Coordinates of C-alpha atoms and ligand atoms in Angstrom, one line a residue:
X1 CA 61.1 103.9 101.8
X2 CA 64.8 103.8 102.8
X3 CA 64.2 106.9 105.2
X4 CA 61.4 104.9 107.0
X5 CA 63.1 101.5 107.2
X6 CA 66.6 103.7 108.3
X7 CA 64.0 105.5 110.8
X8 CA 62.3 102.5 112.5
X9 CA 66.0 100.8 112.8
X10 CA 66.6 103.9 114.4
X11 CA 64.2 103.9 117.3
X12 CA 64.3 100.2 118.4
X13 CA 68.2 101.5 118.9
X14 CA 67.4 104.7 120.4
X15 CA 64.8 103.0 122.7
X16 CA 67.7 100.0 124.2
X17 CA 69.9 103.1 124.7
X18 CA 67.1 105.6 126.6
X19 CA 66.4 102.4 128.8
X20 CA 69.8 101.7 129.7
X21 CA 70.0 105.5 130.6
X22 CA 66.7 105.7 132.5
X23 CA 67.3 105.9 136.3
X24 CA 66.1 102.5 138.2
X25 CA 66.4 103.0 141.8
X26 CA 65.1 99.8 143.2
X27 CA 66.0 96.3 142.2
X28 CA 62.6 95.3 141.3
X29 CA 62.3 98.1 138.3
X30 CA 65.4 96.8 137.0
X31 CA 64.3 93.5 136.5
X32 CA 61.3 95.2 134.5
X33 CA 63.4 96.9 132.3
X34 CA 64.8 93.3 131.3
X35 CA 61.2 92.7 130.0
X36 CA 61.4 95.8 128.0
X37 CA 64.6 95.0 125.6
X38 CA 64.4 92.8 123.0
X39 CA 66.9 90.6 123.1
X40 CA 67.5 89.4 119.9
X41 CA 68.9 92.4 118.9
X42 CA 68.3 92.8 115.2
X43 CA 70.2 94.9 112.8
X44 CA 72.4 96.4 115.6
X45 CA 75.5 97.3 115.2
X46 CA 78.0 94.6 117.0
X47 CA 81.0 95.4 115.5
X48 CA 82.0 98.9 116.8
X49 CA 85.0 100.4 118.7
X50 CA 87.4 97.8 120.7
X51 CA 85.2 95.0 119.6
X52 CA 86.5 95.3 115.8
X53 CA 90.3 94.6 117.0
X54 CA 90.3 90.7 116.5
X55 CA 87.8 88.2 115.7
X56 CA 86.8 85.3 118.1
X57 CA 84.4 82.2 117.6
X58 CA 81.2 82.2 119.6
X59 CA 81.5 85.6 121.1
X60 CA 78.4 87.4 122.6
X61 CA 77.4 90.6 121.0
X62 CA 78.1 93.5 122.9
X63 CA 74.8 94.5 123.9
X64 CA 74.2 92.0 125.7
X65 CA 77.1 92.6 128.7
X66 CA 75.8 96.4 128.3
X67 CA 72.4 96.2 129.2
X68 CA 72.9 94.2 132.6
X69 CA 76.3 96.3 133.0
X70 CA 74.5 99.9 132.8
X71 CA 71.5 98.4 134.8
X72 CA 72.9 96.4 137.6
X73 CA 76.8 98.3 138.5
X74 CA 77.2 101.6 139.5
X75 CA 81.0 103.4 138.8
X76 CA 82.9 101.8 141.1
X77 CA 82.0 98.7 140.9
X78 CA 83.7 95.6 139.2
X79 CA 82.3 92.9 136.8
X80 CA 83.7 89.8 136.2
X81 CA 84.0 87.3 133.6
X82 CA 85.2 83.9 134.4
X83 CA 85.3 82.6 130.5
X84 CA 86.4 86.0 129.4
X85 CA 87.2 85.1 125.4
X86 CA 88.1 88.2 123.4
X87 CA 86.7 90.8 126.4
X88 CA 83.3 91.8 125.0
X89 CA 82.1 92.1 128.5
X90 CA 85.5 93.6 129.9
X91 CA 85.4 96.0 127.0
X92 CA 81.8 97.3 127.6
X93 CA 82.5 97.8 131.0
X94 CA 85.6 99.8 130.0
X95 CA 83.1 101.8 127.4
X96 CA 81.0 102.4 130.3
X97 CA 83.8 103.2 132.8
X98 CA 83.4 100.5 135.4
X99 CA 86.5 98.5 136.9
X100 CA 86.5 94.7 135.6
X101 CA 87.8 91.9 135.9
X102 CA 88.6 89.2 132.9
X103 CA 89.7 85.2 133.4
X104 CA 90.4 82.9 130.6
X105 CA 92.7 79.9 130.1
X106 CA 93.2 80.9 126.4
X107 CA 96.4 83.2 126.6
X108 CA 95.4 85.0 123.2
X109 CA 92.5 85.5 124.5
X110 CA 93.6 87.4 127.3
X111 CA 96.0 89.6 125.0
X112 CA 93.2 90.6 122.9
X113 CA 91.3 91.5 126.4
X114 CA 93.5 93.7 127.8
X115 CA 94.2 95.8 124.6
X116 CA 90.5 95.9 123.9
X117 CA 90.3 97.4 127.4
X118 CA 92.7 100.6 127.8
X119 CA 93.5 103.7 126.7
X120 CA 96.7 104.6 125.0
X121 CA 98.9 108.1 125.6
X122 CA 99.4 109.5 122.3
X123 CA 103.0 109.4 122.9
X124 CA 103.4 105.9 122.8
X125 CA 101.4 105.1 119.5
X126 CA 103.2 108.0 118.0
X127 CA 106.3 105.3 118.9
X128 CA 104.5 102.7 117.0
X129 CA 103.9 104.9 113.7
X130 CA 107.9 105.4 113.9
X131 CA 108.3 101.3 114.1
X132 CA 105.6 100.6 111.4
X133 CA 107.6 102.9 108.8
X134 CA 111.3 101.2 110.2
X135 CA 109.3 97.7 109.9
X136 CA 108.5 98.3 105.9
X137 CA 111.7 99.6 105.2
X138 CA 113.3 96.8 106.5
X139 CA 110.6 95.3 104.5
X140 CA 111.4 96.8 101.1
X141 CA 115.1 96.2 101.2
X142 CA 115.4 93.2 99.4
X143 CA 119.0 92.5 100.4
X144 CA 118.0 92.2 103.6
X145 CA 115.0 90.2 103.0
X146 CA 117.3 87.2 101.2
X147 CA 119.8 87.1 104.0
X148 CA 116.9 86.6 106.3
X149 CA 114.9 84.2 104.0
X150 CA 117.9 81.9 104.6
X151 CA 118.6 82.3 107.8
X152 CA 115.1 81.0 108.8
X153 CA 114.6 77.7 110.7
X154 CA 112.9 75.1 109.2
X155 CA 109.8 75.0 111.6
X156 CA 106.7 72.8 111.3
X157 CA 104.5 76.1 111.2
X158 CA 106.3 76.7 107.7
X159 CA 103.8 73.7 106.6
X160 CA 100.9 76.0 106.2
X161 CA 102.7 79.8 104.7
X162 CA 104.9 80.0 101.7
X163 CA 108.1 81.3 102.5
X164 CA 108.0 85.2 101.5
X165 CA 105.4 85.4 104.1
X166 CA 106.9 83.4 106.9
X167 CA 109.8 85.9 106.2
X168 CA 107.7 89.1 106.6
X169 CA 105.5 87.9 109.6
X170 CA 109.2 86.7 111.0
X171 CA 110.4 90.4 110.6
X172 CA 107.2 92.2 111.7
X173 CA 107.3 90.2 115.0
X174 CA 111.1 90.6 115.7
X175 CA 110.7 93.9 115.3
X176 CA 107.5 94.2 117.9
X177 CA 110.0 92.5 120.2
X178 CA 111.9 95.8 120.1
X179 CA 109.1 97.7 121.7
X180 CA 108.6 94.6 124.7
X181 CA 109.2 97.3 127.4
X182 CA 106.2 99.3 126.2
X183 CA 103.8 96.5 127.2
X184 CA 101.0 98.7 126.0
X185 CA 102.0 99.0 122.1
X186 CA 104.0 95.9 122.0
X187 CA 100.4 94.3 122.6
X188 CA 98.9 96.0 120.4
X189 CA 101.4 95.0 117.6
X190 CA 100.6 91.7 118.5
X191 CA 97.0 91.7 118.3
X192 CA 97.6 93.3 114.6
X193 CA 99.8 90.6 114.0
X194 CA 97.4 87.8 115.2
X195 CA 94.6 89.1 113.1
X196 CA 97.2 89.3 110.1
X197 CA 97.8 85.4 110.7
X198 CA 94.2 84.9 111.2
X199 CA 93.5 86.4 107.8
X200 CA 96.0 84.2 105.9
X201 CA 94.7 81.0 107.5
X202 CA 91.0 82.3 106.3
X203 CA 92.5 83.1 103.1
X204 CA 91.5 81.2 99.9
X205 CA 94.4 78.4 100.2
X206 CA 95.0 78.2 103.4
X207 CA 98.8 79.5 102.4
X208 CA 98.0 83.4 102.0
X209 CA 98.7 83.1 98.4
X210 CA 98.2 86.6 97.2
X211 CA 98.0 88.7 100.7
X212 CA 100.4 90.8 101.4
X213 CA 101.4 90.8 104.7
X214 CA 102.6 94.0 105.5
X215 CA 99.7 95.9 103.6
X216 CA 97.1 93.6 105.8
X217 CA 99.1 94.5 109.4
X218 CA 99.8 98.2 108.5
X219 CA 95.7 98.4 108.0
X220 CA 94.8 96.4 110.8
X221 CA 97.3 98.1 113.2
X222 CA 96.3 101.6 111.5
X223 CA 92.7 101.3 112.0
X224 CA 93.0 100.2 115.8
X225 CA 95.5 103.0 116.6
X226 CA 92.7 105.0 115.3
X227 CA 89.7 103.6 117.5
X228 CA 92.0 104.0 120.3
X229 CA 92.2 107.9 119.7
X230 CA 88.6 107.9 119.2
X231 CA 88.3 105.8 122.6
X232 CA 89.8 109.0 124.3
X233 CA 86.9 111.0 123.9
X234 CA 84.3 108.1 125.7
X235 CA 85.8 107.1 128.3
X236 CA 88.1 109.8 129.9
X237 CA 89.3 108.1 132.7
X238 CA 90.9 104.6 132.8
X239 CA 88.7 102.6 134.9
X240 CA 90.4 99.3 137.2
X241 CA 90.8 96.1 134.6
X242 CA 92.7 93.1 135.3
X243 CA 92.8 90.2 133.1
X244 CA 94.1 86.9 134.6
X245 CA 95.3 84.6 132.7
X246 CA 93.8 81.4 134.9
X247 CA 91.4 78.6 135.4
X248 CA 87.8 79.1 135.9
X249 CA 86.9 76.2 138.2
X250 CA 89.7 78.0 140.9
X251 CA 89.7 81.8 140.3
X252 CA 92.3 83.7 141.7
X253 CA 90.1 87.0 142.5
X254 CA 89.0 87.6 145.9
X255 CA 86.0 86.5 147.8
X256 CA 82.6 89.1 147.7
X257 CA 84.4 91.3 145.4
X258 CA 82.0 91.8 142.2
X259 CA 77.9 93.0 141.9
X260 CA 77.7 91.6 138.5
X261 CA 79.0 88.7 136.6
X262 CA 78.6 88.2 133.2
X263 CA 80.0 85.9 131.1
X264 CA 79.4 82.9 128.2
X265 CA 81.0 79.4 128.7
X266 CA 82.0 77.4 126.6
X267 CA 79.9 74.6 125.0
X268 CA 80.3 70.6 125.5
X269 CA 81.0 69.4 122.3
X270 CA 81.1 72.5 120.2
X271 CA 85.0 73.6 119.5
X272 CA 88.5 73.7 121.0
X273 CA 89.5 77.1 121.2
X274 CA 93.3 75.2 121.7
X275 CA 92.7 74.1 118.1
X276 CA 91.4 77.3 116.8
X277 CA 94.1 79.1 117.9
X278 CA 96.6 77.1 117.2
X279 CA 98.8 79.3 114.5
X280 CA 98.1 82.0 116.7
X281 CA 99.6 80.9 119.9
X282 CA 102.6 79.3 118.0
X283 CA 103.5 82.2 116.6
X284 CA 103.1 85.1 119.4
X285 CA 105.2 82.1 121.3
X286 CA 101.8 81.4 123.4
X287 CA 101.9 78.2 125.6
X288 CA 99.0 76.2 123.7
X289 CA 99.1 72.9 125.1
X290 CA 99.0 74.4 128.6
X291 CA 95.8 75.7 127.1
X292 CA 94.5 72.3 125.5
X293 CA 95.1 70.8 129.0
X294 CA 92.9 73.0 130.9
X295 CA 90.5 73.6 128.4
X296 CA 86.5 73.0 129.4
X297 CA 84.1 71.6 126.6
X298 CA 86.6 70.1 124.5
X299 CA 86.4 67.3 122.7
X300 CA 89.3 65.4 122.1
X301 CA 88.9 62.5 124.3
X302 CA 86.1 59.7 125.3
X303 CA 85.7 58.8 121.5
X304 CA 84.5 55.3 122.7
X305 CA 82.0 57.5 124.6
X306 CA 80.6 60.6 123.8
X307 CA 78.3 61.4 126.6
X308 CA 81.2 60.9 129.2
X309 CA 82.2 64.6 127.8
X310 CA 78.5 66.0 129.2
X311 CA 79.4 64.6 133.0
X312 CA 82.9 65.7 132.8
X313 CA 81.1 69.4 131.3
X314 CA 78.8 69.6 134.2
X315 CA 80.9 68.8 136.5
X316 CA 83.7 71.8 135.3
X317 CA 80.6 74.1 134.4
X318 CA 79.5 73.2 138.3
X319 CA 83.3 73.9 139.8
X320 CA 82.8 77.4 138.0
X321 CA 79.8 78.3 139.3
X322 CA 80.4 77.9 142.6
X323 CA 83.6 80.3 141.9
X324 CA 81.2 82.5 140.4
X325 CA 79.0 82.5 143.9
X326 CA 81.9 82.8 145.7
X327 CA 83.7 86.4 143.9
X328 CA 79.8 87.8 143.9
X329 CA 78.9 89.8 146.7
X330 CA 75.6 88.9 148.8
X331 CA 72.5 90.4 146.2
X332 CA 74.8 90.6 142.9
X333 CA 73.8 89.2 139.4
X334 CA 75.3 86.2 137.9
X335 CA 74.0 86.3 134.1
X336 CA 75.2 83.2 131.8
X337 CA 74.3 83.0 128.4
X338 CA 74.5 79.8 126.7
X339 CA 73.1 77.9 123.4
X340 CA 72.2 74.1 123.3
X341 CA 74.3 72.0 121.6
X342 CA 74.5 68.1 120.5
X343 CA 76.2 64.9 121.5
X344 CA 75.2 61.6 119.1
X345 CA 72.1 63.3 118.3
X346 CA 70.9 64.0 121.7
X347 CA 70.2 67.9 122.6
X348 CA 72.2 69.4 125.0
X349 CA 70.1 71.6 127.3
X350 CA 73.1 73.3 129.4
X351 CA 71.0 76.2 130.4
X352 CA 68.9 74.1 131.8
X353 CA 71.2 71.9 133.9
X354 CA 72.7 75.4 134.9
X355 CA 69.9 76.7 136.1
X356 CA 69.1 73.2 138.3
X357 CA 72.4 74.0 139.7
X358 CA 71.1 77.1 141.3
X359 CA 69.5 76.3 144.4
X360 CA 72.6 74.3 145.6
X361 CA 74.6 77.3 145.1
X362 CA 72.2 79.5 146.5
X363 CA 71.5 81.2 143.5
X364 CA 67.6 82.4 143.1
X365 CA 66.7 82.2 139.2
X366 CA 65.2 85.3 138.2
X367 CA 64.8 84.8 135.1
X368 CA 65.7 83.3 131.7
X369 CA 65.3 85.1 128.3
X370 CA 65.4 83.3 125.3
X371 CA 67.1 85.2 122.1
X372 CA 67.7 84.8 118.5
X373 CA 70.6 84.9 117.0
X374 CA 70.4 86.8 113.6
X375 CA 71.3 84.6 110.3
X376 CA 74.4 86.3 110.1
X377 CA 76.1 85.9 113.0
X378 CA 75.4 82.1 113.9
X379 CA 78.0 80.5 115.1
X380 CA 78.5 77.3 113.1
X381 CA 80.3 73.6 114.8
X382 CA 81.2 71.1 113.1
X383 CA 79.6 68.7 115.8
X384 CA 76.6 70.0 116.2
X385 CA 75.8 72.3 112.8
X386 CA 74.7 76.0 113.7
X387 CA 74.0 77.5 117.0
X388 CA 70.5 79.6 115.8
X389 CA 69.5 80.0 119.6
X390 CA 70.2 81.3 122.8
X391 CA 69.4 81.0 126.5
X392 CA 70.4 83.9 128.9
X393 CA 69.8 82.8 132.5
X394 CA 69.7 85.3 135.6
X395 CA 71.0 84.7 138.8
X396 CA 71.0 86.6 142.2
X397 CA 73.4 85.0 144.6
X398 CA 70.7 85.2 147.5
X399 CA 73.8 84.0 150.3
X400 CA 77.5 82.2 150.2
X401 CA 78.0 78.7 150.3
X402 CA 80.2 76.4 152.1
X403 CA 81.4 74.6 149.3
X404 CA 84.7 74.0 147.5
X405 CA 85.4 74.0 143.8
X406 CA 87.4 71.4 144.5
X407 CA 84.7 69.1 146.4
X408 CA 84.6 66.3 144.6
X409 CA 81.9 64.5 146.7
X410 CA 79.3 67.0 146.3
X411 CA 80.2 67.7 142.1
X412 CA 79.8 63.8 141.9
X413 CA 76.6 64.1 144.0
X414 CA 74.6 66.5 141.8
X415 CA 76.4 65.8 138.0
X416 CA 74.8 62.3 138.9
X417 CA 71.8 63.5 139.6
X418 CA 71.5 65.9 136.4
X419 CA 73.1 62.4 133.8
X420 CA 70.0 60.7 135.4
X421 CA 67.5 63.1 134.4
X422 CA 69.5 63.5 130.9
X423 CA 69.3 59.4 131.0
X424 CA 65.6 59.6 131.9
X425 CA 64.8 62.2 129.0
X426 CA 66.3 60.5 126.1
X427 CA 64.9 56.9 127.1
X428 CA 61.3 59.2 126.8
X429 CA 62.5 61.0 123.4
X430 CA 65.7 60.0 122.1
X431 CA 67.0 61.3 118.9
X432 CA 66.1 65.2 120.0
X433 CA 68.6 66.8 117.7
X434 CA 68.7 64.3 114.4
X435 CA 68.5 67.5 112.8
X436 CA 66.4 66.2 109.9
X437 CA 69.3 63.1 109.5
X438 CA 68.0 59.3 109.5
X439 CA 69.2 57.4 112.1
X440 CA 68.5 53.6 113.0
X441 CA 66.8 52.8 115.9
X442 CA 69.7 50.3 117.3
X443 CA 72.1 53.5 117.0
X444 CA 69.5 55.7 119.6
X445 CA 69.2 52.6 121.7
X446 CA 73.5 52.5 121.8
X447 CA 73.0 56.2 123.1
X448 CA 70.9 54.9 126.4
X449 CA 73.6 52.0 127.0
X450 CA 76.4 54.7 126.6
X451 CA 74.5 57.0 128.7
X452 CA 73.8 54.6 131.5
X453 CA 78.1 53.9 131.2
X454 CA 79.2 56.8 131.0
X455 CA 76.8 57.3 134.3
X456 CA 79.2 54.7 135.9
X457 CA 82.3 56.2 135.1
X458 CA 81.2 59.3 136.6
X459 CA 83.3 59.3 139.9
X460 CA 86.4 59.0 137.7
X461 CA 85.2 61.3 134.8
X462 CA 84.7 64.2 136.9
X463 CA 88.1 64.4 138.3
X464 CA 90.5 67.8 138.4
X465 CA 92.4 67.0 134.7
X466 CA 94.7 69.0 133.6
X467 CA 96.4 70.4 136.9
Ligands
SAM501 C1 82.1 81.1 124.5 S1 83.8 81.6 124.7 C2 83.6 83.2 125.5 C3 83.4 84.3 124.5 C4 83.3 85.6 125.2 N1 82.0 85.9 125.8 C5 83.5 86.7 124.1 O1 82.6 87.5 123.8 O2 84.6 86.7 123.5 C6 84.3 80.6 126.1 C7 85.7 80.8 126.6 O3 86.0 79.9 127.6 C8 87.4 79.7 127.6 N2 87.7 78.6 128.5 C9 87.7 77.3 128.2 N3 88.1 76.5 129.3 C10 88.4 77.4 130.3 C11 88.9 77.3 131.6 N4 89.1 76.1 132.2 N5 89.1 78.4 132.3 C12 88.9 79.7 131.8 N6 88.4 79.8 130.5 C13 88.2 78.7 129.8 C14 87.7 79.6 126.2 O4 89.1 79.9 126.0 C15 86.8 80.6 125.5 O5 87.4 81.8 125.4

């Protein structure tokens, strides 16, 4: 029985791989092939190579960027993804050795990007085994460790570890700051490091009771020094990757550059990454408030009104996508892939004010495949409970257009035009996402008045924060 079940797993695998690899001369055929996958991508593995260095909420999995990277870029071309996150798509396209380019306003994110995305000479990571044994020793010697204990600040970070482990994640990171000229492993410490500060937070109390810290980097460090020799024999040349650490509405990357983009923004309502990442950043001395400022989909602000977050969404998801027009060349693919999500019990369609974007941006839709995402790799919010579903929506930028990201008359133009149909559909069926939670009718009925505010406020809400 366990041969058959291991065998059919098997083939559904073996089958999304020999379709990738088939040859698809003309565009058409690869648009066929898109029928043939099936997207939900059950019992895959997602969790292989680069992609096991750090852990990142609402990622995509990787096969996803890899079927529309191996069927719509040749060699030498260049993806790009605007809203980047921990590199899933960068990394593919370094698996499949084509150049890339990566964009996200989360600086950790970035980090974790560019390490997931290059090789390594052995040289230099024989460099970092040297500083992993000096780091333990220095470790070990307990005379040493109670100088340091007291000569450490009293910081408001020291709220959340006990103090042996501020002390070792203090010396493992002064001692990474020895290697800073070797950008390559000093990143590379780091990333080990964030993952080590990741796993206290996640641990039991909240205070790493019970880790030890060395043990947990030495592993995580260990096992990604590892990948990265097993990397050497995929991808045997270093393809082009830059990862820019910027603002999606106003890319810095050059005009007509890219066949494919392929990327996941974030949600309205969902998370802030800013808060997520919070120890993180602090630690690795990452510029988090920078971040927070910039950030798209966050939900800190308009308490009073929650739907004024959806026109100030659209209206950044809008500034994006006319970057994303602009970067593609004439004929490439821009591919989004986006779940709904909730404000005040309302359901958030974003794929489908995405996709009513397109024509204005000259994008024709080709299509838009629907996916499940298996039980146990939802994504779970606070706000708006588990993300079980997901919309990937297909783009082919058929011309430019002569529009600014920073044209503020024609974002007010259309993000009016998509709250109206958003006013119109909940006056029809309000209460789309209760979720199986009672609600009163007065409470729906405050959503339409908010709706038809937050409607008004528009012209100010969709202003350039943050810069
Ligand atoms: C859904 S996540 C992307 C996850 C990514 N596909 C992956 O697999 O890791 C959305 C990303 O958008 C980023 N983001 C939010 N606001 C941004 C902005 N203004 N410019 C660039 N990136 C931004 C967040 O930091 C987050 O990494």
């Amino acid at each position: 029985m366990q041969e058959i079940l291991f065998e059919t797993e098997l083939n559904v695998i073996q089958e999304y791989e020999n379709l990738l690899d088939s040859c698809y001369p003309a565009k058409q055929d690869k648009y066929d092939a898109l029928n043939l996958i099936d997207w939900d991508f059950k019992n895959f593995q997602t969790q292989y190579l680069t992609h096991r260095f750090h852990s990142y909420p609402a990622r995509f999995i990787p096969q996803i960027p890899k079927a529309f990277i191996k069927l719509f870029t040749n060699e030498d071309d260049f993806v790009i993804d605007p809203f980047c996150g921990c590199g899933t798509t960068i990394a593919e396209a370094f698996l499949n050795g084509r150049n890339s380019i990566g964009n996200d306003f989360n600086p950790l994110a970035c980090l974790i990007t560019k390490v997931k995305s290059r090789l390594i000479p052995e040289e230099d990571l024989i460099i970092l085994g040297k500083k992993l044994i000096g780091i333990k020793r220095y470790i070990d010697s307990d005379h040493r460790r109670a100088e340091y204990l007291k000569k450490l600040p009293r910081r408001n970070i020291s709220n959340l570890f006990n103090r042996d482990i501020i002390n070792e994640l203090c010396l493992i990171k002064e001692s990474l700051e020895e290697l800073r000229d070797k950008t390559e492993i000093y990143e590379l410490g780091l990333v080990a490091l964030s993952t080590t500060i990741w796993s206290i937070i996640e641990s039991e109390n909240g205070h790493g009771n019970g880790i030890d810290v060395f043990a947990n980097f030495y592993k995580k460090i260990s096992n990604t020094m590892d990948t990265i020799r097993e990397i050497r024999n995929i991808v045997k040349k270093q393809p082009k990757v830059k990862v820019l650490h910027g603002d999606a509405r106003f890319l810095e990357i050059d005009s007509n550059i890219s066949n494919l983009i392929m990327t996941s923004p974030p949600y309205v309502n969902a998370l802030d990454y800013y808060r997520v990442h919070m120890y993180n950043m602090l630690w690795l001395g990452m510029d988090y408030n920078g971040f927070r400022r910039h950030e798209i989909g966050g939900h800190s602000h308009f308490i009073a009104n929650r739907f004024r977050l959806l026109s100030e969404y659209l209206a950044d998801m809008l500034r994006s996508m006319i970057e994303m027009n602009r970067v593609l060349r004439k004929g490439g693919i821009c591919v989004i892939a986006i779940g709904n999500s909730s404000l005040e019990y309302e359901r958030i369609e974003s794929y489908k004010h995405f996709l009513a974007f397109a024509p204005y941006l000259n994008f024709n839709t080709i299509k838009t495949i629907f996916r499940n995402i298996d039980t146990t790799r939802k994504y779970t919010s606070k706000n708006i409970g588990k993300i079980d579903d997901e919309y990937i929506i297909v783009l082919e930028k058929t011309n430019d257009i002569n529009i600014n990201s920073r044209d503020n008359g024609f974002v007010e133009e259309i993000v009016t035009k998509q709250m109206k149909e958003f006013e119109q559909k909940v006056q029809k069926s309000p209460g789309s996402s209760l979720r199986g939670k009672k609600v009163s009718e007065k409470r729906l009925k405050q959503n339409a008045e908010r709706i038809a505010e937050a409607i008004k406020s528009i012209p100010q809400d969709i202003k350039i924060k943050g810069l």
